[in-house]
Coordinates of C-alpha atoms in Angstrom, one line a residue:
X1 CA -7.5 -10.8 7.9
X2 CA -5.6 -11.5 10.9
X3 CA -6.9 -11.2 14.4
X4 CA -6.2 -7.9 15.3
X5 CA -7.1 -6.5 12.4
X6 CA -10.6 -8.2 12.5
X7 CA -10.8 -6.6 15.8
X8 CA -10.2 -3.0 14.8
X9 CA -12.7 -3.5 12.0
X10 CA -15.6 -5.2 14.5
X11 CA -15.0 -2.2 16.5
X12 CA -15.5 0.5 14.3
X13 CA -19.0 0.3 14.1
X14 CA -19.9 2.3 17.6
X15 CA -18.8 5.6 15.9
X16 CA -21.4 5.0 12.7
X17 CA -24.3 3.2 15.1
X18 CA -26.7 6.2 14.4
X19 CA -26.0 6.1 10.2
X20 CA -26.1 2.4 10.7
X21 CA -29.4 2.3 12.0
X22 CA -30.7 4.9 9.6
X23 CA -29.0 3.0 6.1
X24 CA -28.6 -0.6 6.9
X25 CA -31.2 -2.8 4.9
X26 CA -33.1 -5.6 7.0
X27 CA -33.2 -9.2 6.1
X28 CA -35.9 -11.3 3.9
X29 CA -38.4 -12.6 6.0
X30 CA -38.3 -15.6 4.0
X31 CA -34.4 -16.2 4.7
X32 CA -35.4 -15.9 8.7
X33 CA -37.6 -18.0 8.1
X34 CA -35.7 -21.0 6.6
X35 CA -32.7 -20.0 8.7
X36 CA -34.8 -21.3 12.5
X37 CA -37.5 -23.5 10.3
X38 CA -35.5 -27.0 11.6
X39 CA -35.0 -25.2 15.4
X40 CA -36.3 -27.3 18.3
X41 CA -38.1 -24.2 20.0
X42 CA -39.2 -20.5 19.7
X43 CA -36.4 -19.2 21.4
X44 CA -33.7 -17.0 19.2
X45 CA -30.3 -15.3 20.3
X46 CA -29.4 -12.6 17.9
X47 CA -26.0 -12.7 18.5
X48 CA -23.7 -9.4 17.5
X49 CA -27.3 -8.2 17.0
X50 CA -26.2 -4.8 16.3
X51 CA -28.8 -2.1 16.0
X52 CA -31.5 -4.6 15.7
X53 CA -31.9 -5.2 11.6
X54 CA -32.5 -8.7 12.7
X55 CA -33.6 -8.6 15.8
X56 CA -36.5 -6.5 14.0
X57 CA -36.7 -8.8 11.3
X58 CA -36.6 -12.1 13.9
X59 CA -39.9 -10.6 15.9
X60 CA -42.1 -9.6 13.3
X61 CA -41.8 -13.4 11.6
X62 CA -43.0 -14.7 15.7
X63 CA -39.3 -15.7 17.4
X64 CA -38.5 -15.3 20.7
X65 CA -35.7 -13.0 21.1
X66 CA -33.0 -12.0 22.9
X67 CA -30.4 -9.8 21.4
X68 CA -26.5 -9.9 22.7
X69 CA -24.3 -6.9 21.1
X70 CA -20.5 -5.5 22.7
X71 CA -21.0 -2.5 21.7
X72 CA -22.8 0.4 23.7
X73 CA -23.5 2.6 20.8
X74 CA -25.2 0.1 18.9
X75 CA -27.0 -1.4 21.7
X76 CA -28.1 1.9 22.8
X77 CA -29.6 2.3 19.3
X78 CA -31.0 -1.5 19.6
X79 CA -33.1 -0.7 22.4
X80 CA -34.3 2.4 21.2
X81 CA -35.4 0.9 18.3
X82 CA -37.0 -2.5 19.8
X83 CA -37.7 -1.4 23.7
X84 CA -39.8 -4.7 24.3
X85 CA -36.9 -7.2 23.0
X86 CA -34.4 -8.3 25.9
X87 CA -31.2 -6.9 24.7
X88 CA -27.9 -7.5 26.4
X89 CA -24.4 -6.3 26.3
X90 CA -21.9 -9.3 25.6
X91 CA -20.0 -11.2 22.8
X92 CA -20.1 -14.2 20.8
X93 CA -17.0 -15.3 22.6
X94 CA -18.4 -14.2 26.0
X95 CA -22.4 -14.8 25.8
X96 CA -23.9 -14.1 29.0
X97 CA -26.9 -16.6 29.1
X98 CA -27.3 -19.9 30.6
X99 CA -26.7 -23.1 28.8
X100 CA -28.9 -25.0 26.9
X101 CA -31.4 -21.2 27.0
X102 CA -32.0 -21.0 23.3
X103 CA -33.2 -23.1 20.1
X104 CA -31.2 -21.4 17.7
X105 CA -28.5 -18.6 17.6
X106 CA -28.8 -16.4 14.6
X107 CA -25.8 -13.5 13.6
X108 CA -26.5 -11.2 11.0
X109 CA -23.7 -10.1 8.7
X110 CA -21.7 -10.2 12.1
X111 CA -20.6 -14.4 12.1
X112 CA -17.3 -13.5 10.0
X113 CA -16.0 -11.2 13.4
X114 CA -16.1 -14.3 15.4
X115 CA -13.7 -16.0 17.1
X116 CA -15.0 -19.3 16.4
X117 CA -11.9 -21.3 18.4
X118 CA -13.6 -19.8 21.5
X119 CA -17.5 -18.6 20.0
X120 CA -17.9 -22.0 18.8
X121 CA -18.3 -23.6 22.6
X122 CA -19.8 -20.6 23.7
X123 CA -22.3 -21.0 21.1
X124 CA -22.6 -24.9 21.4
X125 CA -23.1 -24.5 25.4
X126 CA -26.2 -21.8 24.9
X127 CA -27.8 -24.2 22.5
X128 CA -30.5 -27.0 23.5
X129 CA -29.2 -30.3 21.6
X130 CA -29.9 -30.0 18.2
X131 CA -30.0 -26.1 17.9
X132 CA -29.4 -24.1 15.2
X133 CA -26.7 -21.7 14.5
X134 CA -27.0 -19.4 11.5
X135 CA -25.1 -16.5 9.6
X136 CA -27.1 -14.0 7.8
X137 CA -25.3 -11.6 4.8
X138 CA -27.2 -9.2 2.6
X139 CA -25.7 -9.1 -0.6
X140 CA -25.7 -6.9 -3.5
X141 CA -26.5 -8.9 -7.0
X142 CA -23.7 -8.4 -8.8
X143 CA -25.5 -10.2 -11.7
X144 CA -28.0 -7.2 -12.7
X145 CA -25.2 -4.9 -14.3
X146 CA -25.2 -1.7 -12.9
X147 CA -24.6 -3.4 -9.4
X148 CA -21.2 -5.0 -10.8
X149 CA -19.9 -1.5 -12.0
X150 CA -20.7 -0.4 -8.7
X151 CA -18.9 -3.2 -7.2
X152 CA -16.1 -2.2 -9.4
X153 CA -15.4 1.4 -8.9
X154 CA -16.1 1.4 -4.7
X155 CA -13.9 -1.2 -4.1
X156 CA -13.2 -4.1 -1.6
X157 CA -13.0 -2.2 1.4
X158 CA -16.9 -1.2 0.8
X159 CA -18.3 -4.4 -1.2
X160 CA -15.7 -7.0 -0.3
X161 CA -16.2 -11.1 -1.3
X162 CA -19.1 -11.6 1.4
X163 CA -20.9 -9.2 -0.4
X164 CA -21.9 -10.4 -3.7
X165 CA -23.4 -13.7 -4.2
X166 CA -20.7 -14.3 -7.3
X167 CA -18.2 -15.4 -4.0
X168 CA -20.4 -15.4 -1.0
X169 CA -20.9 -19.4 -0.6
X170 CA -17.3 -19.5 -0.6
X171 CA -16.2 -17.2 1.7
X172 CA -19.1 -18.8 4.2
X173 CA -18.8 -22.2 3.9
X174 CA -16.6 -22.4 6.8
X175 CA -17.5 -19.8 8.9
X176 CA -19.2 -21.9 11.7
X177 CA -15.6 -23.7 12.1
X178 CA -12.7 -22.5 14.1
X179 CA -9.8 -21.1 12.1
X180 CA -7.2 -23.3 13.5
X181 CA -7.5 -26.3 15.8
X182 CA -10.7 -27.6 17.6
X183 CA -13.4 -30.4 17.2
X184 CA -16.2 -29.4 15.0
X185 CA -19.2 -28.6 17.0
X186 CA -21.8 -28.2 13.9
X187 CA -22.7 -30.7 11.6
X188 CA -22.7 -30.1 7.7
X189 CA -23.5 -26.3 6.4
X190 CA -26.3 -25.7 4.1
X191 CA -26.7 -22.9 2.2
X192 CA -29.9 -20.8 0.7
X193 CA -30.4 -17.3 -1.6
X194 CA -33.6 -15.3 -1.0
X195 CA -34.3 -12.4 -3.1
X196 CA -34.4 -8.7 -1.5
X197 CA -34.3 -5.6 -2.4
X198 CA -34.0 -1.6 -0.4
X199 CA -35.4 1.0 -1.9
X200 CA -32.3 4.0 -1.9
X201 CA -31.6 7.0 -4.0
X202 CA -27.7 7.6 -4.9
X203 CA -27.0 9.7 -1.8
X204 CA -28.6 7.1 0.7
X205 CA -26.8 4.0 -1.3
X206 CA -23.6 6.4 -0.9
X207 CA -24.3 6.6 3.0
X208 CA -24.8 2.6 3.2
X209 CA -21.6 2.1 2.0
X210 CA -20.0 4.6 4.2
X211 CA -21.3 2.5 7.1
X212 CA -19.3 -0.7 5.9
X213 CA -16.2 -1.5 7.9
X214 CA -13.5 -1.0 5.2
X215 CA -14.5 2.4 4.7
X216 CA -15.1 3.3 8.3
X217 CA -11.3 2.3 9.0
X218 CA -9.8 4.2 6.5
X219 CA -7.7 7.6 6.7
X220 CA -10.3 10.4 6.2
X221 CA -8.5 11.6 3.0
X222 CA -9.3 8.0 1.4
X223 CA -12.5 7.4 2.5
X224 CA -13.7 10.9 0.9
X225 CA -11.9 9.7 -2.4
X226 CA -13.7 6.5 -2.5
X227 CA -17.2 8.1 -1.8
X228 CA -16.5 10.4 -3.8
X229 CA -16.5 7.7 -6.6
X230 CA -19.1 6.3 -6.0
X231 CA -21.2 9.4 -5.7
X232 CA -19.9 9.8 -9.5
X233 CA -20.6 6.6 -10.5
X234 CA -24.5 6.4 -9.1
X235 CA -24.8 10.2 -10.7
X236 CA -23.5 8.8 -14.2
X237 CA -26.1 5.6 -14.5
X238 CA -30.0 5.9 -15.9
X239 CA -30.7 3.5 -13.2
X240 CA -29.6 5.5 -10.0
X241 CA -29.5 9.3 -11.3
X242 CA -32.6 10.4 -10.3
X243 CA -34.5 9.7 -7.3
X244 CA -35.4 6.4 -5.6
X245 CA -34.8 3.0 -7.0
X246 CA -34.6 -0.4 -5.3
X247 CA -31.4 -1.9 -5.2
X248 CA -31.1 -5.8 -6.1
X249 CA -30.3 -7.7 -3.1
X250 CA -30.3 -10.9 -1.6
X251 CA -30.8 -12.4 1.7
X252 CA -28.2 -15.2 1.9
X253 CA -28.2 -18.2 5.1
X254 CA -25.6 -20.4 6.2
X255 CA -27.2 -23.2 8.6
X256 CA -26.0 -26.0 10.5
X257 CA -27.6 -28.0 13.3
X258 CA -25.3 -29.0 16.6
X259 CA -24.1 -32.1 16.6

């Protein structure tokens, strides 16, 4: 994905931030956990925090937060949501605290809209020595079966590569390094799988997925098409028919410490 187009999909959250905060699952304590476990200090920047599903997630496990998020929508929601938790507008390429303010710097299925060429020392500069910086994806299991014929019939657009553990290591491995150019900042990546789950019935599963960026960019004709699917696909399995069930997820961390 190139850099404009990465753009026009990080943006088109804003118009979704209400359904977003309503559908989005939060992350596995236990993941949070190991994500900030090696961090210097208490103190935590959510970074593209969104409408807080971290942020949340981040406070009840005891870290000291401060959210950063570009866009108003979702920050409006953020603060609604979590009134006590500082939350600021900014980016990960323009982070407006002071250097050397925070232990670790935590993004939750937002580090792949980075620009890491110029987040990378923006990040590096907001971190004590020895921080943490950390990416957070909930996945779908594509291993139970029913979540692979899901995977099938909706598509990249609403469960792409970073969204199934089958490729997520891949597609992650690198994500703390600039695309082109640049010294490395972060020393090696490790990375960890903690189950999850969200409990859903098929029309709520249906609305998750409409909140994913692929399907929030596309011509309305298309997106309707692709729900649409879906819809028929969760009606036509014994597992999502009829009323709630939890869908199999996991919780899954890149980490690396700062050189």
């Amino acid at each position: 994905m190139g850099q404009d187009e990465r753009l026009f999909h990080a943006s088109s959250f804003g118009a979704a931030a209400t359904a977003y905060a309503t559908h989005r699952p939060d992350y596995a304590q236990a993941a949070v956990r190991w994500a900030i476990e090696p961090a210097p200090g208490p103190r935590v920047l959510d970074l593209g925090a969104g409408t807080g599903k971290l942020t949340a997630t981040l406070v009840a496990v005891g870290a000291d937060v401060t959210a950063v998020e570009p866009d108003p929508a979702m920050l409006t929601e953020l603060r609604r949501a979590l009134p006590d938790v500082r939350a600021l507008p900014g980016s990960a390429e323009a982070i407006p605290l002071p250097d050397a303010s925070v232990d670790a710097v935590l993004a939750g299925n937002a580090m792949h809209w980075f620009d890491m060429a110029v987040a990378g020392p923006e990040i590096a500069g907001v971190l004590v020595p020895g921080g943490i910086l950390a990416g957070l994806w909930n996945v779908m299991d594509d291993r139970v079966d029913w979540v692979a014929g899901l995977a099938r019939v909706s598509g990249s657009a609403a469960i792409g590569p970073r969204d199934t553990p089958t490729s997520w290591r891949a597609e992650t491995a690198n994500m703390h390094l600039p695309k082109t150019g640049g010294a490395a900042r972060f020393g090696s990546p490790e990375q960890a799988e903690f189950p999850h789950g969200q409990r859903r019935t098929a029309d709520s599963l249906a609305a998750t997925l409409a909140t994913r960026a692929g399907i929030l960019v596309m011509p309305e004709q298309e997106q309707e098409a692709t729900l649409g699917r879906i819809r028929a696909f969760l009606a036509s399995r014994p597992e999502t028919a009829d009323g709630e069930f939890t869908l199999p997820m996991l919780t899954c961390v890149l980490r690396v410490r700062q050189r």
